[in-house]
Amino acid sequence: MTNKLTTLIATFIAVAALLAFGGVRAFAASSLFGGASLGLGYVSLVSDGSDNPGNTTNDWSEVSFDDMNGVTFSDLAVLSADFDVTDDSCGGGSPRFQIAIDDDNDTVSDGNIFVYLGPSPSFSGCTGGWQNSGNLIGNEDAGRWDYTQLGGPLGGYSGATASIQNGKILGISIVVDSYWSAAATGGDSEMTTNIDNVVMKKLVGSTYDFEAPATVTVSIVKYVDGVHATAGNASSLSFPIDATWNAVNIGAGAGSFALSTIGFNNPNPYEATTAEMTSGADYSVSEDTSGPNVGASCADNKPFALAGYSTGDTEGAAAGAATSSSAVLAGITTDKFIIVWNETCEDEGTLTLQKTVVTDSGGTATDTDWTLSASGPTPISGVEGNASVTNAVVLAGTYDLSESGPGGYTASDWVCTANGGGPAPTFVQDDGDTITISDGDDITCVITNDDDFVPTPPPSPTACDTPGVAPFGYTLQNGTAGNDNVTIAPFTMFVGFGGYDTVNGPADGNYIVCTGAKTDKITLGNGDFTISAGEGHNNITTGNGNGYIVTGSGNDQVKTGNGTQTIQAGEGYNWILTGDGDKNVTTGSVGDQIYTGAGSDTINAGGGYNKVNSGAGNDTITSGPNNDNIDGGADFDTCNGGGGYDAITNCEA
């Protein structure tokens, strides 16, 4: 032992010095000083001189009582206490009663009477265990009553002088002081004494019997699917429970037990009851979900899932209380019940829906543009990656798979695999959009959407108005400021920058050609076209196809194949030869030669000495004021030669 003296007086949680004890059976109050504290059914007075000079607060201990304050000392009829010296022994004046006396009626203590509790004659060498001091009033053991602080003798009770006998009591204490006797401490400067049942009587006395605090228990009960667990609804399984506690009588700790068909510290199956804990204890439980019987949810594929906890003063109150995710009780003052709620997990599996998008034909949609769904015993719906369709816990059964999303894509069948591609003997994919899930299956289903081919549209007549931007489906190819000689692929937009350019597009396909003010040669294969040749003496040849040609004021040669075409040749001596098809030809005011094939043509030759041969078809031909040679060809033609000496043939109007 260390150098410590302890006196124990009541079963209460320790209180701070100077704080009146609650629950003491008396009309007045008692207070603790120094190293005093309350234990279980006693007050512990600790005197410890071993930790000096760093700590002097527990050099001595005292419990004081004010019940007899104002009573004349000679009227004190009973003074006794139970005590138990636990470390190491008693020695002289420790432990002792200490009575403060006012012998001149000025309400100020003039000294203390010491009454030693140890065995006579040395008041040392106490035996262990609880013992009673007996009534010390009238005790005549030599040296037990010490009146020396008040001018009296060291002797028996009767040695009190008249002034002491007539003095007023200002307080009665029990004190432990290890400095009184080094021998009594065993040489370690520490003493311990336990005290209870302090009795002080006048005519009506006070007895301090410090009762042990009330105890509480907590009962833990398992419920399955809303009712008390039984061997039947719990499948006779055992459910581990972890617990923590903190109580004065048993200390703080943690441990585990199981709720099973055999009760734990409780006669009922699937119930457990704690040991008795001091009132004010803290307690908590949590179910262990790491084992094979119960999981945090049914997604863990275990027979049962934890559904929560509820608490109450009775089992019925706990059963009717709302559940929470934890069971923590603090400052318990009455018996409590905790219900651990479980639910039975039905036959279940998991289902994940995923999307793959192929955009090799210009599509721009992404996986999450589609909503993926499965209808069946547990319907699910959501976009790829969403928790609603990723490892979603579903009941076993048949599911129809579907999707909704943007148009312009062709969907594949759903392709489903089980258990990451591992063995799944019970899994069946019924057809391209139907599956059957069994208990424990983890199924992933993927559907692929491929963007549909969209034909490249014909080039716009105004494509060259924005030469730096290629329309959808076309690739921009820029020339140089010099003379370019290039061969371009179909669906190319070539932009020249003012040189003498030669542009060849021999392969069939659509083209856009935009050149500058100098003489250019443009030769294209079959396909739709837009050509803006600008100024210069241009030579333009195309194959069959619909298109638009515009040139500037130079002398241009334009030859096209069959198709619906618009040709604006501008000023200059132009030579234009087209194939069959409806043509719209406009030239400037200089002499032009225009030859079109079969088709309904609209020809405006402008001023100049023009020669127009429109071929078969219902044509409309207009020329300017000069002398023109117009042949409307077969079918019904409308010709307007304007002014001049015109030669007009085969025109019906």
PDB file of N, CA and C in Angstrom, residues 543-611:
ATOM      1  N   GLY A 543     -19.531  16.119-113.116  1.00  0.00           N
ATOM      2  CA  GLY A 543     -20.287  14.970-113.571  1.00  0.00           C
ATOM      3  C   GLY A 543     -21.771  15.174-113.299  1.00  0.00           C
ATOM      4  N   ASN A 544     -22.488  14.059-113.324  1.00  0.00           N
ATOM      5  CA  ASN A 544     -23.913  14.132-113.034  1.00  0.00           C
ATOM      6  C   ASN A 544     -24.130  14.487-111.567  1.00  0.00           C
ATOM      7  N   GLY A 545     -25.155  15.280-111.300  1.00  0.00           N
ATOM      8  CA  GLY A 545     -25.470  15.639-109.929  1.00  0.00           C
ATOM      9  C   GLY A 545     -26.158  16.973-109.848  1.00  0.00           C
ATOM     10  N   ASN A 546     -26.801  17.188-108.723  1.00  0.00           N
ATOM     11  CA  ASN A 546     -27.458  18.466-108.494  1.00  0.00           C
ATOM     12  C   ASN A 546     -26.451  19.442-107.913  1.00  0.00           C
ATOM     13  N   GLY A 547     -26.585  20.733-108.298  1.00  0.00           N
ATOM     14  CA  GLY A 547     -25.600  21.634-107.757  1.00  0.00           C
ATOM     15  C   GLY A 547     -25.838  23.079-108.081  1.00  0.00           C
ATOM     16  N   TYR A 548     -24.858  23.886-107.657  1.00  0.00           N
ATOM     17  CA  TYR A 548     -24.928  25.343-107.787  1.00  0.00           C
ATOM     18  C   TYR A 548     -23.541  25.832-108.174  1.00  0.00           C
ATOM     19  N   ILE A 549     -23.502  26.654-109.283  1.00  0.00           N
ATOM     20  CA  ILE A 549     -22.232  27.207-109.753  1.00  0.00           C
ATOM     21  C   ILE A 549     -22.401  28.712-109.896  1.00  0.00           C
ATOM     22  N   VAL A 550     -21.448  29.458-109.352  1.00  0.00           N
ATOM     23  CA  VAL A 550     -21.433  30.903-109.550  1.00  0.00           C
ATOM     24  C   VAL A 550     -20.014  31.308-109.927  1.00  0.00           C
ATOM     25  N   THR A 551     -19.925  32.159-110.982  1.00  0.00           N
ATOM     26  CA  THR A 551     -18.609  32.669-111.385  1.00  0.00           C
ATOM     27  C   THR A 551     -18.686  34.187-111.460  1.00  0.00           C
ATOM     28  N   GLY A 552     -17.517  34.800-111.672  1.00  0.00           N
ATOM     29  CA  GLY A 552     -17.442  36.255-111.747  1.00  0.00           C
ATOM     30  C   GLY A 552     -17.530  36.766-113.181  1.00  0.00           C
ATOM     31  N   SER A 553     -16.790  37.819-113.452  1.00  0.00           N
ATOM     32  CA  SER A 553     -16.935  38.549-114.724  1.00  0.00           C
ATOM     33  C   SER A 553     -16.017  38.053-115.830  1.00  0.00           C
ATOM     34  N   GLY A 554     -15.306  37.002-115.652  1.00  0.00           N
ATOM     35  CA  GLY A 554     -14.418  36.508-116.695  1.00  0.00           C
ATOM     36  C   GLY A 554     -15.157  35.667-117.717  1.00  0.00           C
ATOM     37  N   ASN A 555     -14.383  35.236-118.718  1.00  0.00           N
ATOM     38  CA  ASN A 555     -14.938  34.358-119.742  1.00  0.00           C
ATOM     39  C   ASN A 555     -14.850  32.928-119.225  1.00  0.00           C
ATOM     40  N   ASP A 556     -15.980  32.336-118.907  1.00  0.00           N
ATOM     41  CA  ASP A 556     -15.993  31.037-118.247  1.00  0.00           C
ATOM     42  C   ASP A 556     -16.505  29.955-119.179  1.00  0.00           C
ATOM     43  N   GLN A 557     -15.932  28.747-118.980  1.00  0.00           N
ATOM     44  CA  GLN A 557     -16.438  27.557-119.651  1.00  0.00           C
ATOM     45  C   GLN A 557     -16.975  26.627-118.566  1.00  0.00           C
ATOM     46  N   VAL A 558     -18.264  26.312-118.678  1.00  0.00           N
ATOM     47  CA  VAL A 558     -18.912  25.478-117.664  1.00  0.00           C
ATOM     48  C   VAL A 558     -19.561  24.298-118.363  1.00  0.00           C
ATOM     49  N   LYS A 559     -19.205  23.113-117.911  1.00  0.00           N
ATOM     50  CA  LYS A 559     -19.785  21.903-118.472  1.00  0.00           C
ATOM     51  C   LYS A 559     -20.267  21.036-117.314  1.00  0.00           C
ATOM     52  N   THR A 560     -21.565  20.703-117.328  1.00  0.00           N
ATOM     53  CA  THR A 560     -22.116  19.873-116.251  1.00  0.00           C
ATOM     54  C   THR A 560     -22.811  18.662-116.836  1.00  0.00           C
ATOM     55  N   GLY A 561     -23.052  17.682-115.999  1.00  0.00           N
ATOM     56  CA  GLY A 561     -23.790  16.499-116.400  1.00  0.00           C
ATOM     57  C   GLY A 561     -25.271  16.651-116.104  1.00  0.00           C
ATOM     58  N   ASN A 562     -25.921  15.507-116.016  1.00  0.00           N
ATOM     59  CA  ASN A 562     -27.356  15.511-115.751  1.00  0.00           C
ATOM     60  C   ASN A 562     -27.622  15.933-114.304  1.00  0.00           C
ATOM     61  N   GLY A 563     -28.781  16.563-114.073  1.00  0.00           N
ATOM     62  CA  GLY A 563     -29.159  16.951-112.726  1.00  0.00           C
ATOM     63  C   GLY A 563     -29.836  18.296-112.698  1.00  0.00           C
ATOM     64  N   THR A 564     -30.384  18.598-111.570  1.00  0.00           N
ATOM     65  CA  THR A 564     -30.996  19.910-111.374  1.00  0.00           C
ATOM     66  C   THR A 564     -29.915  20.863-110.907  1.00  0.00           C
ATOM     67  N   GLN A 565     -29.720  21.924-111.686  1.00  0.00           N
ATOM     68  CA  GLN A 565     -28.560  22.773-111.419  1.00  0.00           C
ATOM     69  C   GLN A 565     -28.910  24.241-111.597  1.00  0.00           C
ATOM     70  N   THR A 566     -28.218  25.086-110.845  1.00  0.00           N
ATOM     71  CA  THR A 566     -28.309  26.536-110.990  1.00  0.00           C
ATOM     72  C   THR A 566     -26.931  27.050-111.357  1.00  0.00           C
ATOM     73  N   ILE A 567     -26.881  27.830-112.468  1.00  0.00           N
ATOM     74  CA  ILE A 567     -25.597  28.350-112.946  1.00  0.00           C
ATOM     75  C   ILE A 567     -25.726  29.860-113.098  1.00  0.00           C
ATOM     76  N   GLN A 568     -24.892  30.588-112.368  1.00  0.00           N
ATOM     77  CA  GLN A 568     -24.829  32.044-112.486  1.00  0.00           C
ATOM     78  C   GLN A 568     -23.430  32.401-112.985  1.00  0.00           C
ATOM     79  N   ALA A 569     -23.358  32.687-114.335  1.00  0.00           N
ATOM     80  CA  ALA A 569     -22.036  32.860-114.942  1.00  0.00           C
ATOM     81  C   ALA A 569     -21.530  34.283-114.881  1.00  0.00           C
ATOM     82  N   GLY A 570     -22.351  35.259-114.569  1.00  0.00           N
ATOM     83  CA  GLY A 570     -21.867  36.626-114.475  1.00  0.00           C
ATOM     84  C   GLY A 570     -21.477  37.198-115.832  1.00  0.00           C
ATOM     85  N   GLU A 571     -20.768  38.338-115.824  1.00  0.00           N
ATOM     86  CA  GLU A 571     -20.329  38.992-117.052  1.00  0.00           C
ATOM     87  C   GLU A 571     -19.236  38.162-117.725  1.00  0.00           C
ATOM     88  N   GLY A 572     -19.081  38.363-119.017  1.00  0.00           N
ATOM     89  CA  GLY A 572     -18.042  37.655-119.755  1.00  0.00           C
ATOM     90  C   GLY A 572     -18.622  36.873-120.910  1.00  0.00           C
ATOM     91  N   TYR A 573     -17.743  36.448-121.807  1.00  0.00           N
ATOM     92  CA  TYR A 573     -18.152  35.613-122.932  1.00  0.00           C
ATOM     93  C   TYR A 573     -18.157  34.169-122.432  1.00  0.00           C
ATOM     94  N   ASN A 574     -19.296  33.742-121.957  1.00  0.00           N
ATOM     95  CA  ASN A 574     -19.383  32.445-121.294  1.00  0.00           C
ATOM     96  C   ASN A 574     -19.869  31.369-122.249  1.00  0.00           C
ATOM     97  N   TRP A 575     -19.342  30.180-122.031  1.00  0.00           N
ATOM     98  CA  TRP A 575     -19.766  28.996-122.790  1.00  0.00           C
ATOM     99  C   TRP A 575     -20.261  27.991-121.774  1.00  0.00           C
ATOM    100  N   ILE A 576     -21.543  27.626-121.905  1.00  0.00           N
ATOM    101  CA  ILE A 576     -22.163  26.753-120.904  1.00  0.00           C
ATOM    102  C   ILE A 576     -22.812  25.592-121.626  1.00  0.00           C
ATOM    103  N   LEU A 577     -22.449  24.369-121.190  1.00  0.00           N
ATOM    104  CA  LEU A 577     -23.007  23.147-121.757  1.00  0.00           C
ATOM    105  C   LEU A 577     -23.453  22.262-120.597  1.00  0.00           C
ATOM    106  N   THR A 578     -24.747  21.895-120.580  1.00  0.00           N
ATOM    107  CA  THR A 578     -25.247  21.054-119.487  1.00  0.00           C
ATOM    108  C   THR A 578     -25.867  19.791-120.036  1.00  0.00           C
ATOM    109  N   GLY A 579     -26.007  18.828-119.166  1.00  0.00           N
ATOM    110  CA  GLY A 579     -26.730  17.620-119.503  1.00  0.00           C
ATOM    111  C   GLY A 579     -28.222  17.807-119.271  1.00  0.00           C
ATOM    112  N   ASP A 580     -28.904  16.654-119.203  1.00  0.00           N
ATOM    113  CA  ASP A 580     -30.349  16.700-118.995  1.00  0.00           C
ATOM    114  C   ASP A 580     -30.664  17.124-117.560  1.00  0.00           C
ATOM    115  N   GLY A 581     -31.906  17.602-117.396  1.00  0.00           N
ATOM    116  CA  GLY A 581     -32.351  18.019-116.073  1.00  0.00           C
ATOM    117  C   GLY A 581     -32.779  19.459-116.076  1.00  0.00           C
ATOM    118  N   ASP A 582     -33.538  19.806-115.090  1.00  0.00           N
ATOM    119  CA  ASP A 582     -34.009  21.184-115.001  1.00  0.00           C
ATOM    120  C   ASP A 582     -32.849  22.095-114.630  1.00  0.00           C
ATOM    121  N   LYS A 583     -32.678  23.140-115.453  1.00  0.00           N
ATOM    122  CA  LYS A 583     -31.561  24.053-115.240  1.00  0.00           C
ATOM    123  C   LYS A 583     -32.094  25.474-115.069  1.00  0.00           C
ATOM    124  N   ASN A 584     -31.387  26.220-114.244  1.00  0.00           N
ATOM    125  CA  ASN A 584     -31.652  27.648-114.094  1.00  0.00           C
ATOM    126  C   ASN A 584     -30.338  28.349-114.385  1.00  0.00           C
ATOM    127  N   VAL A 585     -30.279  28.987-115.592  1.00  0.00           N
ATOM    128  CA  VAL A 585     -29.012  29.557-116.064  1.00  0.00           C
ATOM    129  C   VAL A 585     -29.174  31.060-116.200  1.00  0.00           C
ATOM    130  N   THR A 586     -28.252  31.776-115.597  1.00  0.00           N
ATOM    131  CA  THR A 586     -28.246  33.237-115.709  1.00  0.00           C
ATOM    132  C   THR A 586     -26.850  33.675-116.123  1.00  0.00           C
ATOM    133  N   THR A 587     -26.795  34.563-117.162  1.00  0.00           N
ATOM    134  CA  THR A 587     -25.496  35.105-117.566  1.00  0.00           C
ATOM    135  C   THR A 587     -25.578  36.621-117.586  1.00  0.00           C
ATOM    136  N   GLY A 588     -24.435  37.271-117.843  1.00  0.00           N
ATOM    137  CA  GLY A 588     -24.376  38.727-117.841  1.00  0.00           C
ATOM    138  C   GLY A 588     -24.698  39.339-119.204  1.00  0.00           C
ATOM    139  N   SER A 589     -24.171  40.536-119.443  1.00  0.00           N
ATOM    140  CA  SER A 589     -24.575  41.342-120.610  1.00  0.00           C
ATOM    141  C   SER A 589     -23.700  41.128-121.836  1.00  0.00           C
ATOM    142  N   VAL A 590     -22.761  40.230-121.789  1.00  0.00           N
ATOM    143  CA  VAL A 590     -21.872  39.965-122.923  1.00  0.00           C
ATOM    144  C   VAL A 590     -22.379  38.728-123.654  1.00  0.00           C
ATOM    145  N   GLY A 591     -21.935  38.527-124.857  1.00  0.00           N
ATOM    146  CA  GLY A 591     -22.417  37.417-125.655  1.00  0.00           C
ATOM    147  C   GLY A 591     -22.079  36.077-125.035  1.00  0.00           C
ATOM    148  N   ASP A 592     -23.106  35.214-124.874  1.00  0.00           N
ATOM    149  CA  ASP A 592     -22.928  33.907-124.247  1.00  0.00           C
ATOM    150  C   ASP A 592     -23.446  32.816-125.164  1.00  0.00           C
ATOM    151  N   GLN A 593     -22.874  31.616-124.984  1.00  0.00           N
ATOM    152  CA  GLN A 593     -23.374  30.432-125.679  1.00  0.00           C
ATOM    153  C   GLN A 593     -23.853  29.451-124.611  1.00  0.00           C
ATOM    154  N   ILE A 594     -25.152  29.106-124.720  1.00  0.00           N
ATOM    155  CA  ILE A 594     -25.752  28.261-123.681  1.00  0.00           C
ATOM    156  C   ILE A 594     -26.427  27.084-124.366  1.00  0.00           C
ATOM    157  N   TYR A 595     -26.027  25.866-123.959  1.00  0.00           N
ATOM    158  CA  TYR A 595     -26.588  24.642-124.517  1.00  0.00           C
ATOM    159  C   TYR A 595     -27.059  23.766-123.352  1.00  0.00           C
ATOM    160  N   THR A 596     -28.354  23.480-123.299  1.00  0.00           N
ATOM    161  CA  THR A 596     -28.868  22.617-122.230  1.00  0.00           C
ATOM    162  C   THR A 596     -29.490  21.384-122.834  1.00  0.00           C
ATOM    163  N   GLY A 597     -29.563  20.338-122.034  1.00  0.00           N
ATOM    164  CA  GLY A 597     -30.170  19.095-122.473  1.00  0.00           C
ATOM    165  C   GLY A 597     -31.667  19.098-122.215  1.00  0.00           C
ATOM    166  N   ALA A 598     -32.220  17.884-122.213  1.00  0.00           N
ATOM    167  CA  ALA A 598     -33.654  17.743-121.995  1.00  0.00           C
ATOM    168  C   ALA A 598     -33.986  18.144-120.568  1.00  0.00           C
ATOM    169  N   GLY A 599     -35.088  18.866-120.414  1.00  0.00           N
ATOM    170  CA  GLY A 599     -35.507  19.309-119.097  1.00  0.00           C
ATOM    171  C   GLY A 599     -36.191  20.638-119.183  1.00  0.00           C
ATOM    172  N   SER A 600     -36.890  20.974-118.160  1.00  0.00           N
ATOM    173  CA  SER A 600     -37.575  22.267-118.116  1.00  0.00           C
ATOM    174  C   SER A 600     -36.595  23.295-117.588  1.00  0.00           C
ATOM    175  N   ASP A 601     -36.107  24.126-118.495  1.00  0.00           N
ATOM    176  CA  ASP A 601     -35.047  25.059-118.143  1.00  0.00           C
ATOM    177  C   ASP A 601     -35.584  26.482-118.078  1.00  0.00           C
ATOM    178  N   THR A 602     -34.934  27.263-117.220  1.00  0.00           N
ATOM    179  CA  THR A 602     -35.160  28.703-117.176  1.00  0.00           C
ATOM    180  C   THR A 602     -33.833  29.362-117.489  1.00  0.00           C
ATOM    181  N   ILE A 603     -33.821  30.111-118.636  1.00  0.00           N
ATOM    182  CA  ILE A 603     -32.555  30.678-119.105  1.00  0.00           C
ATOM    183  C   ILE A 603     -32.735  32.176-119.266  1.00  0.00           C
ATOM    184  N   ASN A 604     -31.879  32.935-118.599  1.00  0.00           N
ATOM    185  CA  ASN A 604     -31.849  34.397-118.745  1.00  0.00           C
ATOM    186  C   ASN A 604     -30.464  34.758-119.253  1.00  0.00           C
ATOM    187  N   ALA A 605     -30.400  35.010-120.593  1.00  0.00           N
ATOM    188  CA  ALA A 605     -29.091  35.222-121.214  1.00  0.00           C
ATOM    189  C   ALA A 605     -28.595  36.641-121.067  1.00  0.00           C
ATOM    190  N   GLY A 606     -29.430  37.579-120.633  1.00  0.00           N
ATOM    191  CA  GLY A 606     -28.981  38.946-120.442  1.00  0.00           C
ATOM    192  C   GLY A 606     -28.689  39.648-121.760  1.00  0.00           C
ATOM    193  N   GLY A 607     -28.030  40.822-121.685  1.00  0.00           N
ATOM    194  CA  GLY A 607     -27.652  41.546-122.898  1.00  0.00           C
ATOM    195  C   GLY A 607     -26.512  40.852-123.618  1.00  0.00           C
ATOM    196  N   GLY A 608     -26.311  41.193-124.824  1.00  0.00           N
ATOM    197  CA  GLY A 608     -25.237  40.585-125.585  1.00  0.00           C
ATOM    198  C   GLY A 608     -25.786  39.801-126.759  1.00  0.00           C
ATOM    199  N   TYR A 609     -24.886  39.416-127.648  1.00  0.00           N
ATOM    200  CA  TYR A 609     -25.265  38.619-128.813  1.00  0.00           C
ATOM    201  C   TYR A 609     -25.197  37.161-128.396  1.00  0.00           C
ATOM    202  N   ASN A 610     -26.319  36.640-127.929  1.00  0.00           N
ATOM    203  CA  ASN A 610     -26.337  35.325-127.297  1.00  0.00           C
ATOM    204  C   ASN A 610     -26.835  34.255-128.256  1.00  0.00           C
ATOM    205  N   LYS A 611     -26.324  33.060-128.020  1.00  0.00           N
ATOM    206  CA  LYS A 611     -26.834  31.889-128.716  1.00  0.00           C
ATOM    207  C   LYS A 611     -27.311  30.918-127.654  1.00  0.00           C
TER     208      LYS A 611
END
